PDB file of C-alpha atoms and ligand atoms in Angstrom:
ATOM      1  CA  UNK P   1     -17.373  19.595  -9.951  1.00 69.00           C
ATOM      2  CA  UNK P   2     -16.668  15.963 -10.976  1.00 89.00           C
ATOM      3  CA  UNK P   3     -17.832  13.227  -8.645  1.00 94.00           C
ATOM      4  CA  UNK P   4     -14.360  11.949  -8.392  1.00 97.00           C
ATOM      5  CA  UNK P   5     -12.994  15.261  -7.340  1.00 97.00           C
ATOM      6  CA  UNK P   6     -15.802  15.527  -4.752  1.00 97.00           C
ATOM      7  CA  UNK P   7     -15.243  12.095  -3.295  1.00 98.00           C
ATOM      8  CA  UNK P   8     -11.280  12.898  -3.199  1.00 98.00           C
ATOM      9  CA  UNK P   9     -12.087  15.999  -1.240  1.00 98.00           C
ATOM     10  CA  UNK P  10     -14.282  14.029   1.195  1.00 98.00           C
ATOM     11  CA  UNK P  11     -11.665  11.484   1.670  1.00 98.00           C
ATOM     12  CA  UNK P  12      -8.860  13.804   2.293  1.00 98.00           C
ATOM     13  CA  UNK P  13     -11.159  15.703   4.851  1.00 98.00           C
ATOM     14  CA  UNK P  14     -11.836  12.429   6.765  1.00 98.00           C
ATOM     15  CA  UNK P  15      -8.239  11.558   6.720  1.00 98.00           C
ATOM     16  CA  UNK P  16      -7.337  14.994   8.046  1.00 98.00           C
ATOM     17  CA  UNK P  17      -9.946  14.846  10.775  1.00 98.00           C
ATOM     18  CA  UNK P  18      -8.743  11.367  11.922  1.00 98.00           C
ATOM     19  CA  UNK P  19      -5.163  12.507  11.944  1.00 98.00           C
ATOM     20  CA  UNK P  20      -6.030  15.493  13.927  1.00 98.00           C
ATOM     21  CA  UNK P  21      -7.962  13.492  16.485  1.00 98.00           C
ATOM     22  CA  UNK P  22      -4.866  11.771  17.660  1.00 98.00           C
ATOM     23  CA  UNK P  23      -2.574  14.740  17.130  1.00 98.00           C
ATOM     24  CA  UNK P  24      -0.909  13.713  13.950  1.00 98.00           C
ATOM     25  CA  UNK P  25      -0.045  15.949  10.877  1.00 98.00           C
ATOM     26  CA  UNK P  26      -2.526  15.157   8.162  1.00 98.00           C
ATOM     27  CA  UNK P  27       0.402  15.626   5.711  1.00 98.00           C
ATOM     28  CA  UNK P  28       1.875  12.409   7.160  1.00 98.00           C
ATOM     29  CA  UNK P  29      -0.807  10.217   5.524  1.00 98.00           C
ATOM     30  CA  UNK P  30      -0.855   9.630   1.714  1.00 98.00           C
ATOM     31  CA  UNK P  31      -3.862   8.334  -0.005  1.00 98.00           C
ATOM     32  CA  UNK P  32      -3.230   5.383  -2.417  1.00 99.00           C
ATOM     33  CA  UNK P  33      -6.156   5.323  -5.024  1.00 98.00           C
ATOM     34  CA  UNK P  34      -6.852   1.673  -5.648  1.00 98.00           C
ATOM     35  CA  UNK P  35      -7.811   1.680  -9.270  1.00 98.00           C
ATOM     36  CA  UNK P  36      -8.066  -2.167 -10.005  1.00 97.00           C
ATOM     37  CA  UNK P  37     -10.818  -2.719 -12.709  1.00 96.00           C
ATOM     38  CA  UNK P  38     -10.963   1.208 -12.912  1.00 97.00           C
ATOM     39  CA  UNK P  39     -10.964   2.520 -16.599  1.00 96.00           C
ATOM     40  CA  UNK P  40      -7.984   4.610 -17.492  1.00 97.00           C
ATOM     41  CA  UNK P  41     -10.196   7.567 -18.326  1.00 96.00           C
ATOM     42  CA  UNK P  42     -11.412   7.589 -14.623  1.00 97.00           C
ATOM     43  CA  UNK P  43      -7.721   7.325 -13.471  1.00 97.00           C
ATOM     44  CA  UNK P  44      -7.011  10.250 -15.596  1.00 97.00           C
ATOM     45  CA  UNK P  45      -9.918  12.251 -14.031  1.00 97.00           C
ATOM     46  CA  UNK P  46      -8.602  11.526 -10.652  1.00 97.00           C
ATOM     47  CA  UNK P  47      -5.045  12.575 -11.691  1.00 97.00           C
ATOM     48  CA  UNK P  48      -6.313  15.765 -13.002  1.00 96.00           C
ATOM     49  CA  UNK P  49      -7.980  16.244  -9.604  1.00 97.00           C
ATOM     50  CA  UNK P  50      -4.686  15.997  -8.014  1.00 97.00           C
ATOM     51  CA  UNK P  51      -4.285  12.290  -7.249  1.00 98.00           C
ATOM     52  CA  UNK P  52      -0.767  11.053  -8.105  1.00 98.00           C
ATOM     53  CA  UNK P  53      -0.419   7.747  -6.247  1.00 98.00           C
ATOM     54  CA  UNK P  54      -2.469   4.765  -7.425  1.00 98.00           C
ATOM     55  CA  UNK P  55      -2.536   1.162  -6.297  1.00 98.00           C
ATOM     56  CA  UNK P  56      -2.945  -1.817  -8.770  1.00 98.00           C
ATOM     57  CA  UNK P  57      -3.467  -5.395  -8.037  1.00 98.00           C
ATOM     58  CA  UNK P  58      -2.981  -7.158 -11.101  1.00 98.00           C
ATOM     59  CA  UNK P  59       0.371  -6.673 -12.946  1.00 98.00           C
ATOM     60  CA  UNK P  60      -0.761  -7.050 -16.422  1.00 97.00           C
ATOM     61  CA  UNK P  61      -3.659  -4.552 -15.972  1.00 98.00           C
ATOM     62  CA  UNK P  62      -1.151  -1.997 -14.218  1.00 98.00           C
ATOM     63  CA  UNK P  63       1.287  -2.491 -17.109  1.00 97.00           C
ATOM     64  CA  UNK P  64      -1.344  -1.714 -19.792  1.00 98.00           C
ATOM     65  CA  UNK P  65      -2.644   1.273 -17.853  1.00 98.00           C
ATOM     66  CA  UNK P  66       0.939   2.661 -17.330  1.00 97.00           C
ATOM     67  CA  UNK P  67       1.456   2.508 -20.994  1.00 97.00           C
ATOM     68  CA  UNK P  68      -1.400   4.753 -21.851  1.00 96.00           C
ATOM     69  CA  UNK P  69      -1.564   7.017 -18.776  1.00 96.00           C
ATOM     70  CA  UNK P  70      -0.016  10.194 -17.596  1.00 86.00           C
ATOM     71  CA  UNK P  71       3.863   9.939 -17.008  1.00 92.00           C
ATOM     72  CA  UNK P  72       3.408  11.698 -13.621  1.00 96.00           C
ATOM     73  CA  UNK P  73       1.569   8.815 -11.947  1.00 98.00           C
ATOM     74  CA  UNK P  74       3.186   6.970  -9.111  1.00 98.00           C
ATOM     75  CA  UNK P  75       2.166   3.380  -9.213  1.00 98.00           C
ATOM     76  CA  UNK P  76       2.132   1.038  -6.094  1.00 98.00           C
ATOM     77  CA  UNK P  77       1.882  -2.812  -6.546  1.00 98.00           C
ATOM     78  CA  UNK P  78      -0.685  -4.066  -4.010  1.00 98.00           C
ATOM     79  CA  UNK P  79      -1.433  -7.450  -5.291  1.00 98.00           C
ATOM     80  CA  UNK P  80       0.056 -10.862  -4.769  1.00 97.00           C
ATOM     81  CA  UNK P  81       3.249 -11.078  -6.776  1.00 96.00           C
ATOM     82  CA  UNK P  82       4.620 -14.181  -8.470  1.00 96.00           C
ATOM     83  CA  UNK P  83       8.429 -14.535  -8.443  1.00 96.00           C
ATOM     84  CA  UNK P  84       8.496 -15.268 -12.235  1.00 97.00           C
ATOM     85  CA  UNK P  85       6.882 -11.732 -12.822  1.00 98.00           C
ATOM     86  CA  UNK P  86       9.667  -9.874 -11.155  1.00 98.00           C
ATOM     87  CA  UNK P  87      10.696  -8.288 -14.384  1.00 98.00           C
ATOM     88  CA  UNK P  88       7.574  -6.707 -15.453  1.00 98.00           C
ATOM     89  CA  UNK P  89       6.748  -5.811 -11.807  1.00 98.00           C
ATOM     90  CA  UNK P  90      10.075  -3.957 -11.489  1.00 98.00           C
ATOM     91  CA  UNK P  91       9.358  -2.236 -14.977  1.00 97.00           C
ATOM     92  CA  UNK P  92       5.799  -1.172 -13.872  1.00 98.00           C
ATOM     93  CA  UNK P  93       5.644  -0.358 -10.251  1.00 98.00           C
ATOM     94  CA  UNK P  94       7.301   2.645  -8.296  1.00 98.00           C
ATOM     95  CA  UNK P  95       6.885   0.734  -5.046  1.00 98.00           C
ATOM     96  CA  UNK P  96       5.846  -2.817  -4.155  1.00 98.00           C
ATOM     97  CA  UNK P  97       3.854  -3.192  -1.120  1.00 98.00           C
ATOM     98  CA  UNK P  98       3.474  -7.009  -1.193  1.00 98.00           C
ATOM     99  CA  UNK P  99       6.765  -8.614  -0.625  1.00 98.00           C
ATOM    100  CA  UNK P 100       5.856 -11.499   1.658  1.00 98.00           C
ATOM    101  CA  UNK P 101       8.666 -14.116   1.163  1.00 98.00           C
ATOM    102  CA  UNK P 102      12.324 -14.161   0.521  1.00 98.00           C
ATOM    103  CA  UNK P 103      11.864 -15.511  -2.896  1.00 98.00           C
ATOM    104  CA  UNK P 104      10.122 -12.483  -4.184  1.00 98.00           C
ATOM    105  CA  UNK P 105      12.668 -10.135  -2.576  1.00 98.00           C
ATOM    106  CA  UNK P 106      15.493 -12.040  -4.402  1.00 98.00           C
ATOM    107  CA  UNK P 107      13.654 -12.146  -7.623  1.00 98.00           C
ATOM    108  CA  UNK P 108      13.007  -8.207  -7.537  1.00 98.00           C
ATOM    109  CA  UNK P 109      16.682  -7.949  -6.575  1.00 98.00           C
ATOM    110  CA  UNK P 110      18.027  -9.999  -9.384  1.00 98.00           C
ATOM    111  CA  UNK P 111      16.219  -7.778 -11.986  1.00 98.00           C
ATOM    112  CA  UNK P 112      17.688  -4.611 -10.413  1.00 98.00           C
ATOM    113  CA  UNK P 113      21.256  -5.887  -9.776  1.00 98.00           C
ATOM    114  CA  UNK P 114      23.837  -3.732 -11.587  1.00 97.00           C
ATOM    115  CA  UNK P 115      21.510  -0.630 -11.760  1.00 97.00           C
ATOM    116  CA  UNK P 116      21.620   2.403  -9.697  1.00 97.00           C
ATOM    117  CA  UNK P 117      17.866   2.202  -9.112  1.00 98.00           C
ATOM    118  CA  UNK P 118      16.723   1.476  -5.586  1.00 98.00           C
ATOM    119  CA  UNK P 119      13.175   0.039  -5.507  1.00 98.00           C
ATOM    120  CA  UNK P 120      11.129   0.898  -2.383  1.00 98.00           C
ATOM    121  CA  UNK P 121       9.295  -1.963  -0.996  1.00 98.00           C
ATOM    122  CA  UNK P 122       6.964  -2.947   1.909  1.00 98.00           C
ATOM    123  CA  UNK P 123       6.836  -6.071   3.795  1.00 98.00           C
ATOM    124  CA  UNK P 124       3.200  -7.661   3.755  1.00 98.00           C
ATOM    125  CA  UNK P 125       2.284  -9.137   7.102  1.00 98.00           C
ATOM    126  CA  UNK P 126      -0.361 -11.592   7.665  1.00 98.00           C
ATOM    127  CA  UNK P 127      -1.310  -9.814  10.775  1.00 98.00           C
ATOM    128  CA  UNK P 128      -4.444 -11.714  11.569  1.00 98.00           C
ATOM    129  CA  UNK P 129      -2.549 -15.045  10.894  1.00 98.00           C
ATOM    130  CA  UNK P 130      -5.270 -16.202   8.528  1.00 97.00           C
ATOM    131  CA  UNK P 131      -4.598 -19.314   6.821  1.00 95.00           C
ATOM    132  CA  UNK P 132      -5.928 -18.315   3.344  1.00 92.00           C
ATOM    133  CA  UNK P 133      -4.198 -14.790   3.269  1.00 95.00           C
ATOM    134  CA  UNK P 134      -0.825 -13.642   1.650  1.00 97.00           C
ATOM    135  CA  UNK P 135       1.591 -12.033   4.010  1.00 98.00           C
ATOM    136  CA  UNK P 136       4.524 -13.237   6.276  1.00 98.00           C
ATOM    137  CA  UNK P 137       3.471 -14.482   9.718  1.00 98.00           C
ATOM    138  CA  UNK P 138       4.375 -11.932  12.599  1.00 98.00           C
ATOM    139  CA  UNK P 139       6.506 -14.662  14.150  1.00 97.00           C
ATOM    140  CA  UNK P 140       8.827 -14.825  11.229  1.00 97.00           C
ATOM    141  CA  UNK P 141       8.734 -11.354   9.866  1.00 98.00           C
ATOM    142  CA  UNK P 142      12.265 -10.461  11.277  1.00 98.00           C
ATOM    143  CA  UNK P 143      13.891 -13.096   9.162  1.00 98.00           C
ATOM    144  CA  UNK P 144      12.172 -11.764   6.005  1.00 98.00           C
ATOM    145  CA  UNK P 145      13.037  -8.236   6.745  1.00 98.00           C
ATOM    146  CA  UNK P 146      16.614  -9.125   7.405  1.00 98.00           C
ATOM    147  CA  UNK P 147      16.697 -11.090   4.081  1.00 98.00           C
ATOM    148  CA  UNK P 148      15.122  -8.159   2.113  1.00 98.00           C
ATOM    149  CA  UNK P 149      17.480  -5.486   3.655  1.00 98.00           C
ATOM    150  CA  UNK P 150      20.330  -7.559   2.547  1.00 98.00           C
ATOM    151  CA  UNK P 151      19.086  -7.079  -1.042  1.00 98.00           C
ATOM    152  CA  UNK P 152      21.164  -4.159  -1.957  1.00 97.00           C
ATOM    153  CA  UNK P 153      18.676  -2.532  -4.575  1.00 98.00           C
ATOM    154  CA  UNK P 154      15.600  -2.840  -2.275  1.00 98.00           C
ATOM    155  CA  UNK P 155      14.796  -0.106   0.212  1.00 98.00           C
ATOM    156  CA  UNK P 156      12.650  -1.784   2.921  1.00 98.00           C
ATOM    157  CA  UNK P 157      10.408   1.267   3.889  1.00 98.00           C
ATOM    158  CA  UNK P 158       7.688  -0.399   6.068  1.00 98.00           C
ATOM    159  CA  UNK P 159       4.905  -2.811   6.393  1.00 98.00           C
ATOM    160  CA  UNK P 160       1.665  -3.347   4.707  1.00 98.00           C
ATOM    161  CA  UNK P 161      -1.469  -5.205   6.192  1.00 98.00           C
ATOM    162  CA  UNK P 162      -4.984  -6.343   5.213  1.00 98.00           C
ATOM    163  CA  UNK P 163      -6.513  -7.322   8.653  1.00 97.00           C
ATOM    164  CA  UNK P 164      -9.298  -9.913   8.907  1.00 96.00           C
ATOM    165  CA  UNK P 165     -12.533  -8.767   7.423  1.00 92.00           C
ATOM    166  CA  UNK P 166     -14.714  -6.942  10.129  1.00 89.00           C
ATOM    167  CA  UNK P 167     -18.149  -5.458  10.055  1.00 92.00           C
ATOM    168  CA  UNK P 168     -17.211  -2.846  12.478  1.00 97.00           C
ATOM    169  CA  UNK P 169     -14.076  -0.987  11.765  1.00 97.00           C
ATOM    170  CA  UNK P 170     -13.228  -0.745  15.410  1.00 98.00           C
ATOM    171  CA  UNK P 171     -12.422  -4.387  15.314  1.00 98.00           C
ATOM    172  CA  UNK P 172      -9.656  -3.823  12.992  1.00 98.00           C
ATOM    173  CA  UNK P 173      -7.999  -1.429  15.435  1.00 98.00           C
ATOM    174  CA  UNK P 174      -6.186  -4.079  17.355  1.00 98.00           C
ATOM    175  CA  UNK P 175      -4.579  -5.328  14.223  1.00 98.00           C
ATOM    176  CA  UNK P 176      -3.517  -1.987  12.937  1.00 98.00           C
ATOM    177  CA  UNK P 177      -2.165  -1.208  16.512  1.00 98.00           C
ATOM    178  CA  UNK P 178      -0.167  -4.508  16.496  1.00 98.00           C
ATOM    179  CA  UNK P 179       1.251  -3.776  13.085  1.00 98.00           C
ATOM    180  CA  UNK P 180       2.558  -0.268  14.361  1.00 98.00           C
ATOM    181  CA  UNK P 181       4.020  -1.868  17.242  1.00 98.00           C
ATOM    182  CA  UNK P 182       5.855  -4.605  14.981  1.00 98.00           C
ATOM    183  CA  UNK P 183       6.992  -1.889  12.730  1.00 98.00           C
ATOM    184  CA  UNK P 184       8.421   0.266  15.653  1.00 96.00           C
ATOM    185  CA  UNK P 185      10.190  -2.837  17.135  1.00 96.00           C
ATOM    186  CA  UNK P 186      11.744  -3.448  13.496  1.00 97.00           C
ATOM    187  CA  UNK P 187      12.548   0.157  13.279  1.00 96.00           C
ATOM    188  CA  UNK P 188      14.574   0.026  16.650  1.00 95.00           C
ATOM    189  CA  UNK P 189      16.658  -2.734  15.224  1.00 94.00           C
ATOM    190  CA  UNK P 190      17.347  -0.386  12.256  1.00 94.00           C
ATOM    191  CA  UNK P 191      15.640  -2.702   9.695  1.00 96.00           C
ATOM    192  CA  UNK P 192      12.911  -0.526   8.416  1.00 96.00           C
ATOM    193  CA  UNK P 193      12.425   2.858   6.910  1.00 90.00           C
ATOM    194  CA  UNK P 194      14.580   5.685   5.535  1.00 82.00           C
ATOM    195  CA  UNK P 195      15.847   8.453   7.869  1.00 82.00           C
ATOM    196  CA  UNK P 196      13.620   7.360  10.638  1.00 81.00           C
ATOM    197  CA  UNK P 197      10.484   7.496   8.409  1.00 91.00           C
ATOM    198  CA  UNK P 198       8.656   4.282   8.504  1.00 97.00           C
ATOM    199  CA  UNK P 199       5.711   3.518   6.087  1.00 98.00           C
ATOM    200  CA  UNK P 200       2.599   1.765   7.414  1.00 98.00           C
ATOM    201  CA  UNK P 201       0.269   0.785   4.681  1.00 99.00           C
ATOM    202  CA  UNK P 202      -3.027   0.062   6.367  1.00 98.00           C
ATOM    203  CA  UNK P 203      -6.656   0.782   6.025  1.00 98.00           C
ATOM    204  CA  UNK P 204      -9.206   0.520   3.121  1.00 98.00           C
ATOM    205  CA  UNK P 205     -12.578   2.244   2.333  1.00 98.00           C
ATOM    206  CA  UNK P 206     -14.335   0.796   5.375  1.00 97.00           C
ATOM    207  CA  UNK P 207     -11.659   1.286   7.951  1.00 98.00           C
ATOM    208  CA  UNK P 208      -9.160   3.939   6.900  1.00 98.00           C
ATOM    209  CA  UNK P 209      -9.835   6.395   9.611  1.00 98.00           C
ATOM    210  CA  UNK P 210      -9.181   3.782  12.312  1.00 98.00           C
ATOM    211  CA  UNK P 211      -5.947   3.013  10.542  1.00 98.00           C
ATOM    212  CA  UNK P 212      -4.947   6.717  10.422  1.00 98.00           C
ATOM    213  CA  UNK P 213      -5.590   6.844  14.224  1.00 98.00           C
ATOM    214  CA  UNK P 214      -3.370   3.886  14.628  1.00 98.00           C
ATOM    215  CA  UNK P 215      -0.568   5.355  12.647  1.00 98.00           C
ATOM    216  CA  UNK P 216      -1.141   4.743   8.938  1.00 98.00           C
ATOM    217  CA  UNK P 217       1.041   6.605   6.572  1.00 98.00           C
ATOM    218  CA  UNK P 218      -0.545   5.160   3.486  1.00 98.00           C
ATOM    219  CA  UNK P 219      -4.255   4.429   3.139  1.00 99.00           C
ATOM    220  CA  UNK P 220      -5.484   2.220   0.185  1.00 98.00           C
ATOM    221  CA  UNK P 221      -8.948   3.267  -0.812  1.00 98.00           C
ATOM    222  CA  UNK P 222     -10.942   1.967  -3.778  1.00 98.00           C
ATOM    223  CA  UNK P 223     -14.519   1.813  -3.467  1.00 98.00           C
ATOM    224  CA  UNK P 224     -15.063   5.010  -1.563  1.00 98.00           C
ATOM    225  CA  UNK P 225     -13.375   6.914  -4.339  1.00 98.00           C
ATOM    226  CA  UNK P 226     -14.318   5.167  -7.567  1.00 98.00           C
ATOM    227  CA  UNK P 227     -17.658   3.297  -6.454  1.00 95.00           C
ATOM    228  CA  UNK P 228     -18.313  -0.330  -6.368  1.00 89.00           C
ATOM    229  CA  UNK P 229     -16.246  -2.415  -8.877  1.00 78.00           C
ATOM    230  CA  UNK P 230     -18.282  -4.107 -11.432  1.00 65.00           C
TER     231      UNK P 230
HETATM  232  C1  PLP I   1      -9.109  -3.645  -3.412  1.00 61.61           C
HETATM  233  C2  PLP I   1      -7.939  -3.408  -2.461  1.00 61.61           C
HETATM  234  C3  PLP I   1      -8.141  -2.202  -1.613  1.00 61.61           C
HETATM  235  C4  PLP I   1      -9.222  -1.213  -1.677  1.00 61.61           C
HETATM  236  O1  PLP I   1     -10.239  -1.707  -1.095  1.00 61.61           O
HETATM  237  P1  PLP I   1     -11.633  -0.873  -1.050  1.00 61.61           P
HETATM  238  O2  PLP I   1     -12.437  -1.488   0.086  1.00 61.61           O
HETATM  239  O3  PLP I   1     -12.273  -0.882  -2.258  1.00 61.61           O
HETATM  240  O4  PLP I   1     -11.232   0.519  -0.535  1.00 61.61           O
HETATM  241  C5  PLP I   1      -6.993  -1.845  -0.710  1.00 61.61           C
HETATM  242  N1  PLP I   1      -6.019  -2.773  -0.515  1.00 61.61           N
HETATM  243  C6  PLP I   1      -5.927  -4.022  -1.303  1.00 61.61           C
HETATM  244  C7  PLP I   1      -4.678  -4.828  -1.149  1.00 61.61           C
HETATM  245  C8  PLP I   1      -6.893  -4.259  -2.137  1.00 61.61           C
HETATM  246  O5  PLP I   1      -6.844  -5.390  -3.022  1.00 61.61           O
END
């Protein structure tokens, strides 16, 4: 069995156990394989092992990989986006997790206007209010979500966060919990999700089990699947 297949099974097992600990259905959590700086052959190997959803940080890298890789792959944009790159972003990604200002939402919308295509997006929230980090501040997330919802070709499915770096994954728990509470509040206002289903993209290699316990529906895992990035 390939090492990638083995690691995939382990990660799925850990997700399932974390979900069951809190009475969640493991099928409610999807793994986003974060493949930045991972060679296309390795991505292909993961695809053959059943992984369909991949996350890429860098638009150009993602565009090149998409050209040569399998049609069946679903690509999530998880990196910081520039509004002047909206056209290639829309062409490359199936879902964009990092809408963090109205300018980006409007730039994406402008590339989709007149098409029947709906682009699912997540709103990236700077849940730890860190000065150097991307993401909209929690205090003004409502305004951004309202603005994004008014873009007719965008489907605002939920929130994405990268909490402050912690040595102990337990320290991330309050941030994950705060994110879920924020999403529920926005959901109650009818601003997030589709048919009551709200996406919460949170948790990485070091803390995805805690994120699943706190309600993550998407976990973004790179290192635990592909090994250390060179
Ligand atoms: C790199 C990256 C990840 C994956 O991190 P690992 O610690 O390697 O699992 C997840 N989310 C984002 C936004 C990233 O840039």
